Coordinates of C-alpha atoms in Angstrom, one line a residue:
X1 CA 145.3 -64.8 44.4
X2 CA 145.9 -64.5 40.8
X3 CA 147.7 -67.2 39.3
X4 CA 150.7 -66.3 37.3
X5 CA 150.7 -65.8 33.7
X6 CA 151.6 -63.5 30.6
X7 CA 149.2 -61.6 31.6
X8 CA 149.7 -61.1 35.1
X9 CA 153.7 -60.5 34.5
X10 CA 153.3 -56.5 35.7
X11 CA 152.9 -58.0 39.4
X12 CA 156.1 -59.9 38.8
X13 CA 157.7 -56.5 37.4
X14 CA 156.4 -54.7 40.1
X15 CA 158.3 -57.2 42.5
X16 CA 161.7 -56.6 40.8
X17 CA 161.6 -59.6 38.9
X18 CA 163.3 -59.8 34.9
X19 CA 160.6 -60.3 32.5
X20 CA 161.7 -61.0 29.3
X21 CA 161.1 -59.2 26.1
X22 CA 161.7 -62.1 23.9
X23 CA 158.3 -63.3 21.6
X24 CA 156.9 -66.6 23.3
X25 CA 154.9 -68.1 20.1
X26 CA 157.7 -69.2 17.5
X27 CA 158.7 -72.6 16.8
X28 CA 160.4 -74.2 19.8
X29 CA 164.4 -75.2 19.0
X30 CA 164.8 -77.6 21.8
X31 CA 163.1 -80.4 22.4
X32 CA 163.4 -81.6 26.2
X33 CA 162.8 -85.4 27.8
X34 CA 162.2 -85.2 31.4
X35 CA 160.8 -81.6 32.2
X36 CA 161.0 -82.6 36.0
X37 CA 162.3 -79.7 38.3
X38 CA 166.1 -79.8 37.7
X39 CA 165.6 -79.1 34.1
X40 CA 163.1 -76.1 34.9
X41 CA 165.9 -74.9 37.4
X42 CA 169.0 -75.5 35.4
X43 CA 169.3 -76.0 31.3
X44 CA 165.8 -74.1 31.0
X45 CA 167.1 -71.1 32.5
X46 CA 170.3 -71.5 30.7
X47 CA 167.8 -71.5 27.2
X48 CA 166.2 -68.5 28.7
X49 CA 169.8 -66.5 29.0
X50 CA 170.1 -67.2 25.3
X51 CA 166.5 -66.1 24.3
X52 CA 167.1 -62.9 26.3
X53 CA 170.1 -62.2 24.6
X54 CA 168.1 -62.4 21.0
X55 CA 168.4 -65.5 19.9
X56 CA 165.4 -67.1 19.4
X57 CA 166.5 -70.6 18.7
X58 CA 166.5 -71.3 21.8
X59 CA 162.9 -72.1 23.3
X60 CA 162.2 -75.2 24.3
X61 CA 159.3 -78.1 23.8
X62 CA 159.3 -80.0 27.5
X63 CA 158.4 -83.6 27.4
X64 CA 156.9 -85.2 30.8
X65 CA 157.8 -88.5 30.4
X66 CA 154.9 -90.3 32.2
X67 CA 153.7 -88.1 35.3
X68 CA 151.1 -85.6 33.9
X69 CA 151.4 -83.2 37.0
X70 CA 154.4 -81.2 35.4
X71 CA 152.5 -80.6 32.4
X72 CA 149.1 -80.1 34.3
X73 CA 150.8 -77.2 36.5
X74 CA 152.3 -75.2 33.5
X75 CA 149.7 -75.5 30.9
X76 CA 147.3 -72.8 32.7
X77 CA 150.5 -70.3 33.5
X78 CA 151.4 -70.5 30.1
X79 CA 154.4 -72.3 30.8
X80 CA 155.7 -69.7 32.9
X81 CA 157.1 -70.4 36.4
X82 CA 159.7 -69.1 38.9
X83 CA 162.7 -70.2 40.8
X84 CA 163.7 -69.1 44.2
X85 CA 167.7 -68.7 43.9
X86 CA 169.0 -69.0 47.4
X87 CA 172.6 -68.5 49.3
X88 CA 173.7 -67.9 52.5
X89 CA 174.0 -64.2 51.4
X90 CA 170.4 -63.5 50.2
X91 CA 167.5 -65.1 48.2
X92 CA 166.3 -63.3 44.7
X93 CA 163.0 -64.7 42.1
X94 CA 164.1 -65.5 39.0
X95 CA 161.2 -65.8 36.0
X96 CA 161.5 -69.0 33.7
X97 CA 160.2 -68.5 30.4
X98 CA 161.8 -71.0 27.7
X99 CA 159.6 -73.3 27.8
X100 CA 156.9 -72.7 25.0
X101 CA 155.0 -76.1 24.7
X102 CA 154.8 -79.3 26.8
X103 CA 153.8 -83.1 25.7
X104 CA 154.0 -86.0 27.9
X105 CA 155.8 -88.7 26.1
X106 CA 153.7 -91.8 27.7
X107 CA 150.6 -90.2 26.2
X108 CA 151.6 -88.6 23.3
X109 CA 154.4 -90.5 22.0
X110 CA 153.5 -89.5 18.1
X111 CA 153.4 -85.4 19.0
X112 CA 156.5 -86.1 21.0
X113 CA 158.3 -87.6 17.7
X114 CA 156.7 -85.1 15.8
X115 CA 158.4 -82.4 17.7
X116 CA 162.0 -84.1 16.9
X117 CA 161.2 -84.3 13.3
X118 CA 160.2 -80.6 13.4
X119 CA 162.3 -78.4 11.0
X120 CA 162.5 -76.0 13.9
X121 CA 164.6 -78.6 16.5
X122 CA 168.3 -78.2 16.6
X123 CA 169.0 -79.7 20.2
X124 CA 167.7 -82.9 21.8
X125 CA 168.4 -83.1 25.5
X126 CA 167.6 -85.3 27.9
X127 CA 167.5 -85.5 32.0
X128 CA 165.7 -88.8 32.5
X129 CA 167.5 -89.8 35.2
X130 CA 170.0 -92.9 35.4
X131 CA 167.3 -95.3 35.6
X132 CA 165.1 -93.6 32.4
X133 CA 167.6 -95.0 30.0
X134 CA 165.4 -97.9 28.4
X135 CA 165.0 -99.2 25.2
X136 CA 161.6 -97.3 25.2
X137 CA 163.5 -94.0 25.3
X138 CA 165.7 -94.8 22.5
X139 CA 162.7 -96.2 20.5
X140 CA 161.1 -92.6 21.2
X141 CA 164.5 -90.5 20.1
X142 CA 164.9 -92.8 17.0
X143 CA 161.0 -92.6 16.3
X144 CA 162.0 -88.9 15.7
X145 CA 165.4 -89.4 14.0
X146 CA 164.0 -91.1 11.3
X147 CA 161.1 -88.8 10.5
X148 CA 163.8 -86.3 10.2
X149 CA 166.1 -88.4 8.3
X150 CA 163.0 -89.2 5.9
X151 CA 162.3 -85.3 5.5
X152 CA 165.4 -84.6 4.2
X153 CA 166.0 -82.6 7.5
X154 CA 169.7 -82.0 8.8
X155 CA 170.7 -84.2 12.2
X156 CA 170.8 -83.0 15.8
X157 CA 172.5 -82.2 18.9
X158 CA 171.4 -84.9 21.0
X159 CA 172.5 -84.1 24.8
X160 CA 172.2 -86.5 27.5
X161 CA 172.2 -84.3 31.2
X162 CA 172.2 -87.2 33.7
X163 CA 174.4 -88.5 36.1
X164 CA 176.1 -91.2 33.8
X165 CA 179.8 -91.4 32.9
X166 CA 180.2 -90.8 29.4
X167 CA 176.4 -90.5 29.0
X168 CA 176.5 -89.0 25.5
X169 CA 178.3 -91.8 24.0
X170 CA 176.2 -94.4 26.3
X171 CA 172.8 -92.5 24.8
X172 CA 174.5 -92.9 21.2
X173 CA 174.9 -97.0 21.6
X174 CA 171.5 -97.0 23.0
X175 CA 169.9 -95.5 20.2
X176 CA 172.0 -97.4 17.5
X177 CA 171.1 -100.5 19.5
X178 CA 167.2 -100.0 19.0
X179 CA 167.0 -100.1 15.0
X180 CA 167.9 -103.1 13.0
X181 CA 168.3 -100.0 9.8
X182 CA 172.0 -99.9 9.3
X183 CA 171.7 -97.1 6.8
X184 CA 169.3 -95.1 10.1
X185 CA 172.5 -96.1 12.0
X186 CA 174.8 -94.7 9.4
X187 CA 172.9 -90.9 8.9
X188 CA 172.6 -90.5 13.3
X189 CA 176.7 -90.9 13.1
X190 CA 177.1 -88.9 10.7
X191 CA 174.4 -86.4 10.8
X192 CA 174.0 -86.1 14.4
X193 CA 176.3 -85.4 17.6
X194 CA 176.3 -87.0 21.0
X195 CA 178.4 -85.0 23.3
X196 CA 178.7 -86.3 26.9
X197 CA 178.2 -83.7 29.4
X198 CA 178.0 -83.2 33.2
X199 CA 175.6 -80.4 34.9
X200 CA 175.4 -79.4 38.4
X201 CA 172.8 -77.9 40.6
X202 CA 171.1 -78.3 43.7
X203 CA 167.5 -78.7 42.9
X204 CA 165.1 -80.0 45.7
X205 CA 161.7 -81.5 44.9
X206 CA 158.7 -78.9 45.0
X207 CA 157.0 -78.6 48.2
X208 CA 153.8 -76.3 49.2
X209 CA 156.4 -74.3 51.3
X210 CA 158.2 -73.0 48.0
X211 CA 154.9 -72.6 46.4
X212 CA 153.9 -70.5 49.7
X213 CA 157.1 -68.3 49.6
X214 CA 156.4 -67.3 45.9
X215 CA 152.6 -66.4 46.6
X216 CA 154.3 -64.1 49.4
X217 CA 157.0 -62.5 47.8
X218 CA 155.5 -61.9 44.0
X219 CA 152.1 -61.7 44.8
X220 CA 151.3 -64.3 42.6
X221 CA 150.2 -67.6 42.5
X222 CA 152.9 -70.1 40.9
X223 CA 152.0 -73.8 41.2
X224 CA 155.5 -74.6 39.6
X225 CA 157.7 -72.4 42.1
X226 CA 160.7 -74.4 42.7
X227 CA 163.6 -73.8 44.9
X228 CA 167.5 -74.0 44.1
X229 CA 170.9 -72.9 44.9
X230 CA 172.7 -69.9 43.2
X231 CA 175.5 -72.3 41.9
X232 CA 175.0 -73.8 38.9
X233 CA 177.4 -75.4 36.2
X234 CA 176.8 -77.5 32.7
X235 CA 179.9 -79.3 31.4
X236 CA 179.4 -79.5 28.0
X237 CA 181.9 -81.4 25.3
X238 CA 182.7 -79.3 22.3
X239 CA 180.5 -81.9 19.6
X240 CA 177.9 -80.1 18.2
X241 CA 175.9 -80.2 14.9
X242 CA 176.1 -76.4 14.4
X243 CA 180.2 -75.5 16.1
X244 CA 179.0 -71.8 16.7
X245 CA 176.8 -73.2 19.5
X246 CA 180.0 -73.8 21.6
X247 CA 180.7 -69.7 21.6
X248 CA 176.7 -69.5 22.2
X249 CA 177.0 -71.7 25.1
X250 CA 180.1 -70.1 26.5
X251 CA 178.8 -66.8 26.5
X252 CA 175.9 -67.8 28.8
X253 CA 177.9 -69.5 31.4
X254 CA 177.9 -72.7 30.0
X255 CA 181.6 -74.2 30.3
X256 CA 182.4 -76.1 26.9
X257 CA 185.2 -78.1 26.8
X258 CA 187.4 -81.0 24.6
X259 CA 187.0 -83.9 27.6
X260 CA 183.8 -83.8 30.0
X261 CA 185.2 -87.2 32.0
X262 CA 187.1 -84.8 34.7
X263 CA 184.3 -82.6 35.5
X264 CA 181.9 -85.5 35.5
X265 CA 184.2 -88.4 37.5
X266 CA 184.5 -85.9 40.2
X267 CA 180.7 -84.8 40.4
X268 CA 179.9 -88.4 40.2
X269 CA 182.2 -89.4 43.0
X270 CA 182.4 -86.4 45.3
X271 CA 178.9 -84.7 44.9
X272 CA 176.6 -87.4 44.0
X273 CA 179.0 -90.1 45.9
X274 CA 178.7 -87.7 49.6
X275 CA 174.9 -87.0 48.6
X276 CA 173.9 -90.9 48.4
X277 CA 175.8 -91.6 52.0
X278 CA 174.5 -88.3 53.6
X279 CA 171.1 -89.4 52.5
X280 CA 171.3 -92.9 54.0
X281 CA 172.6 -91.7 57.2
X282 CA 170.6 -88.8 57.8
X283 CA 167.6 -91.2 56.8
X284 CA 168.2 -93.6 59.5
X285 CA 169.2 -90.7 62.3
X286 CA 165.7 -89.3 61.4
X287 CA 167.2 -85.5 59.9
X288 CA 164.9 -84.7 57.3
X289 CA 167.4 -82.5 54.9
X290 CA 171.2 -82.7 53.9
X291 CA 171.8 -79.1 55.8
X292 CA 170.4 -80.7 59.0
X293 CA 173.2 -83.6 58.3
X294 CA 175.8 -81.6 57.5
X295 CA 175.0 -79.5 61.0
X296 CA 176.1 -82.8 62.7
X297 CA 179.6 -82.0 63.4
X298 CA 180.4 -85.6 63.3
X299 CA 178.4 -86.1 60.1
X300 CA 180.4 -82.7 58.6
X301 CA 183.4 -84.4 59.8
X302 CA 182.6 -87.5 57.8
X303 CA 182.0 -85.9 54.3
X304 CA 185.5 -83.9 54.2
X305 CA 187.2 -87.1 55.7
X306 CA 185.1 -89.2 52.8
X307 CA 186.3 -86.6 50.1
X308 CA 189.4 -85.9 51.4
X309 CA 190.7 -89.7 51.7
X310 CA 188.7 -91.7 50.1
X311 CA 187.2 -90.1 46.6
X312 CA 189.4 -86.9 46.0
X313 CA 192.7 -88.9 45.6
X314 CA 191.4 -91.2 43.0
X315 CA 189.7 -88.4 40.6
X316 CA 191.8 -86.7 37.8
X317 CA 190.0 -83.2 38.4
X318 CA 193.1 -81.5 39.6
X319 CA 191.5 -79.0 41.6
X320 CA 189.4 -81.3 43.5
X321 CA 190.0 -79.8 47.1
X322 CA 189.1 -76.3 46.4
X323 CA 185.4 -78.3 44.6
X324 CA 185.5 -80.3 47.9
X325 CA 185.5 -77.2 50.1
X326 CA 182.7 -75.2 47.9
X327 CA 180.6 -78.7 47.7
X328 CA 180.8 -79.0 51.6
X329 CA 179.8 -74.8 51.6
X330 CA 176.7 -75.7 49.3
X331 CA 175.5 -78.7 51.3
X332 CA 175.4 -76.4 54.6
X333 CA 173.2 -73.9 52.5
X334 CA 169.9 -73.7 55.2
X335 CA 168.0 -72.3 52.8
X336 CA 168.2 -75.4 50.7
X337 CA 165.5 -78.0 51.6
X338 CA 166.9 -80.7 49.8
X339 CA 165.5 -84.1 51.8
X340 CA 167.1 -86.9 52.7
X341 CA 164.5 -89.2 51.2
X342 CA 164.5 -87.2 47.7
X343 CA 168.1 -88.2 47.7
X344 CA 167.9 -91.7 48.7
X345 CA 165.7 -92.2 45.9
X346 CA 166.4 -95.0 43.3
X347 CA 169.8 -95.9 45.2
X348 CA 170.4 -99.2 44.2
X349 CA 170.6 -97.2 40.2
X350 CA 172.9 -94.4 41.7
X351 CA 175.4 -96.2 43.6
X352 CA 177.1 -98.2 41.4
X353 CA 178.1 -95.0 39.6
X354 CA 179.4 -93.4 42.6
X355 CA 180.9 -96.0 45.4
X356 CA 182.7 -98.5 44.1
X357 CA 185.2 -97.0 41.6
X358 CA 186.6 -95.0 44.7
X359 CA 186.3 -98.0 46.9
X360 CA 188.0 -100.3 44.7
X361 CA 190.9 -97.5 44.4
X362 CA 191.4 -97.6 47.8
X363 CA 191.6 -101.3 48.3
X364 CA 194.6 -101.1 45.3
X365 CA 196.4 -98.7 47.1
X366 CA 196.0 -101.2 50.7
X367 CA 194.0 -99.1 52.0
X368 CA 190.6 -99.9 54.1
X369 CA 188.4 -97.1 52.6
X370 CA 186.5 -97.1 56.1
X371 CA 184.0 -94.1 55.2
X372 CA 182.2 -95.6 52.5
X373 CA 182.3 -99.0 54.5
X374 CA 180.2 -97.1 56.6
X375 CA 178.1 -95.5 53.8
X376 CA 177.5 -99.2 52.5
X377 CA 176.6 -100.2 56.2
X378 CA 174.2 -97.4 56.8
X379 CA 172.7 -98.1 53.1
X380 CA 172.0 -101.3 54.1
X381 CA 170.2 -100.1 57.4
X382 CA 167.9 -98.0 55.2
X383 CA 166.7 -100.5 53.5
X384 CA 164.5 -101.8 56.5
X385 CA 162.6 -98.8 56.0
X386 CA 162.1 -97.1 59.4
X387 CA 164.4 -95.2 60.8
X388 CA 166.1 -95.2 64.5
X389 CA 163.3 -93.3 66.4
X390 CA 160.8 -96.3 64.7
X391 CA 159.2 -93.8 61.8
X392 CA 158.6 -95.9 59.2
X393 CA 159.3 -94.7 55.4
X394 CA 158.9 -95.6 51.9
X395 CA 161.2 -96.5 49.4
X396 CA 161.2 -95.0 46.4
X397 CA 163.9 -97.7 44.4
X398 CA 163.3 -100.2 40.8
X399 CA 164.7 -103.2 43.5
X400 CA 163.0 -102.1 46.3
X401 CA 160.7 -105.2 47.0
X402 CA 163.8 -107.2 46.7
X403 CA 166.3 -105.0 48.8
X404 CA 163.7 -104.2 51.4
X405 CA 162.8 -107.8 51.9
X406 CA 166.0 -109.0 52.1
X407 CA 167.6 -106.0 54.8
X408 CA 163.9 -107.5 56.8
X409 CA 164.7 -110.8 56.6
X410 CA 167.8 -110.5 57.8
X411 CA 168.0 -107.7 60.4
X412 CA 169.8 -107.8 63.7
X413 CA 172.3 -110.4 61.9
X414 CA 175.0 -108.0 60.7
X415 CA 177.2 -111.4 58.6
X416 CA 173.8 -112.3 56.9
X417 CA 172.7 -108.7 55.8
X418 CA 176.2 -108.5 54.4
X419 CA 175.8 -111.7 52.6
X420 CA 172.8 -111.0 51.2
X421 CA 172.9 -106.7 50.2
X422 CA 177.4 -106.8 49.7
X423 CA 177.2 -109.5 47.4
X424 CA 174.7 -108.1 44.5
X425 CA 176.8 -107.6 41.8
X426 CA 173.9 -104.7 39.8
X427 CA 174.9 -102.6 43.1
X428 CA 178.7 -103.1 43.4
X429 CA 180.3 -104.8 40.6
X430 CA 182.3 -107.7 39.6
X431 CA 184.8 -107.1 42.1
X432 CA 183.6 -106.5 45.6
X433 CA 181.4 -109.2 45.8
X434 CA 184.5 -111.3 46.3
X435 CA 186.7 -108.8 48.4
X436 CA 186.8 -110.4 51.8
X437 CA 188.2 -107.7 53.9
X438 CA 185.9 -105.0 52.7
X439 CA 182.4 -107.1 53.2
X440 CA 183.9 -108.4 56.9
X441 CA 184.5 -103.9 57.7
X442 CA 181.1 -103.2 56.3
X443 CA 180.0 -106.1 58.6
X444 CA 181.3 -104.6 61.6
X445 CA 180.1 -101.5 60.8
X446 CA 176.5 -102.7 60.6
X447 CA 177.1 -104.2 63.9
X448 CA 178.1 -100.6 65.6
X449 CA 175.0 -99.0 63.7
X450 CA 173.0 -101.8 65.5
X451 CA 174.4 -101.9 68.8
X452 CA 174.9 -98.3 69.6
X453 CA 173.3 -96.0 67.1
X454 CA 174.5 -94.9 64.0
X455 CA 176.1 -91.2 65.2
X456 CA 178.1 -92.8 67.8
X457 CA 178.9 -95.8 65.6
X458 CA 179.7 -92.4 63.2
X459 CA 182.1 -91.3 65.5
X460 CA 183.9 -94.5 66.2
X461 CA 184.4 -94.6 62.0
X462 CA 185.9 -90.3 62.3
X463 CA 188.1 -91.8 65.8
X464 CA 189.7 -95.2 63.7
X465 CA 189.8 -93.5 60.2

């Protein structure tokens, strides 16, 4: 099989696939922290649109922060790779090509500096995940602010893409906090924007299934194929270094606007928040991806009655039902092999962004938000690490040691598990720790999960609710 490449992009043409016509060897614009697949399959492409449209500011240096298997894959296709773009209508190929160079940053932290610093950069963005945000990061970004800053060069974009509220203005203090320089402090808030932004798209991990289907349908082999849904969307705030990149942006989908905290609250809370619960429960029924949950009527039922009740009402996008209605269309999506386990990953990091705010608006209101006491129990049921039909599975968490050996230790006693998991204030807060009511429901649903089985203990939660 011949292995995808510039020069084997006639098979791709021959398939009905877009090449581009844009030059590949120019100085890369964008510089890019965490080049894992959701980059490749959502700002990359977005890069690519603008490339293809002339402008050839736009191509991108991808950092791998640690993992060299990104980079490794890529480097032989000449950093080309393609994207299966599926609905419930059809499936189309889509060819990424704005990548240009790679790096990884745990290797090569001076080339990755060096690549900030370059005259060439414009943007800096960032998908590092919510956990990636270290002072090692911000040592890194800095590292290349202030080569640029000692150049004489002009400031950049700086974009955080993660899952964090207000994550532009969170990646700004984080950078400010790791130089004692004042004046370094000075020229990045002056020099340099930090819009916060929110994007959106379903991205599973690789698998050698996706890899299979692209050998099949372009004739090629592509050990980067990935997999995603056609429904994409980056939130971006309007804070840019150069202001004509807003009307850029715009013009290739990209949905640029005064406040991101909308669009992002109700990602956080509605997607993200329903992805984290679907994920525990179908890990402990044993369903391998969200579609198979969300074919469990009771399961279905459970995610609009979450959105509905408990998270819609307390976000300020105002057209949150019609976003709950597409979000429940996309998680159905069978083509979509987006697992449980992928999802479940690092949960202790995710779910204080995504439960408790709508939990605690609930318990304001007097109101027992008895869905996500059910999320919480079945999180807690994960955390023993096999699932009802006794298939054990890893965790893949920073506190998994801890969490695992506690949700062990105290199995089978429902009041103890909720002592020890309910009350960690890095997973819920200041407040819920201490909110009596809540911890005793998430108790009792532990208890049903335990005694019965956690679809019928499901359907006792969707009977009460």
């Amino acid at each position: 099989m011949t292995r995808l490449a510039t020069a084997s992009l006639s098979a791709l043409a021959a398939r009905n696939v877009s090449i581009p016509k844009y030059p590949r060897d120019g100085a890369p614009g964008v510089v890019h922290l965490g080049l894992g697949a959701f980059h490749r399959a959502h700002q990359a492409l977005v890069y690519d649109r603008l490339l293809r449209d002339g402008d050839g500011r736009w191509g991108v240096f991808g950092v791998a922060m640690r993992s060299t298997a990104v980079v490794d894959a890529l480097v032989p296709q000449d950093h080309l790779y393609t994207v299966q773009v599926a609905s419930q209508s059809g499936v189309f190929w889509q060819l990424g090509a704005a990548i240009w160079e790679t790096s990884i940053a745990a290797r090569e932290p001076q080339q990755v500096a060096a690549a900030i610093a370059a005259p060439s950069t414009r943007w800096l963005t960032l998908t590092v995940t919510e956990k990636g945000y270290t002072p090692e990061l911000a040592a890194l970004v800095v590292q290349g602010l202030a080569a640029r800053r000692a150049a004489g060069l002009g400031g950049l974009t700086v974009a955080s893409c993660d899952n964090l509220s207000r994550n532009g203005r969170k990646l700004q203090a984080l950078c400010e906090a790791a130089t004692p320089d004042a004046s370094l402090v000075q020229w990045m808030r002056e020099a340099c924007t930090f819009p916060d932004s929110m994007v959106d798209r379903i991205v599973p991990a690789a698998t050698p299934a996706t890899i299979a289907a692209a050998e099949t349908a372009l004739g090629v082999g592509d050990a980067s194929a990935l997999a995603t849904e056609a429904f994409w969307e980056w939130v971006i705030e309007g804070r840019f270094v150069d202001p004509a990149d807003g009307r850029l942006l715009a013009a290739a989908g990209v949905t640029v606007v005064d406040e991101v905290a909308p669009f992002e609250e109700a990602k956080l809370r509605m997607l993200n928040g329903s992805h984290t619960a679907m994920a525990c429960l179908g890990a402990v029924a044993g369903l391998p991806f969200i579609s198979d949950c969300v074919g469990v009527p009771a399961i279905r039922a459970f995610v609009h009655g979450l959105m509905t009740h408990e998270v819609g009402p307390h976000v300020s996008r105002s057209d949150w039902p019609a976003y709950r209605d597409a979000l429940l269309t996309r998680f159905a999506n069978p083509q979509l092999k987006h697992s449980v386990h992928q999802i479940a990953t690092d949960s202790s990091q995710k779910i204080p962004q995504r439960w408790p705010a709508s939990i605690e608006g609930g318990l304001r209101q007097g109101r027992m938000p008895e869905r996500l006491a059910f999320a919480a129990a079945a999180w807690m049921r994960y955390l023993r690490g096999s699932d009802e039909k006794g298939q054990a599975y890893a965790l893949n968490d920073p506190l998994a040691s801890r969490l695992q050996e506690l949700a062990r230790a105290t199995a089978g006693d429902a009041a103890a598990t909720v002592r020890a998991l309910g009350t960690l204030p890095e997973i819920w807060g200041a407040t819920l720790p201490k909110e009596t009511a809540w911890l005793a429901r998430v108790q009792r649903r532990l208890e049903r999960i335990d005694a019965i089985g956690l679809l019928p203990a499901l359907e006792e939660v969707e009977g009460t609710a």
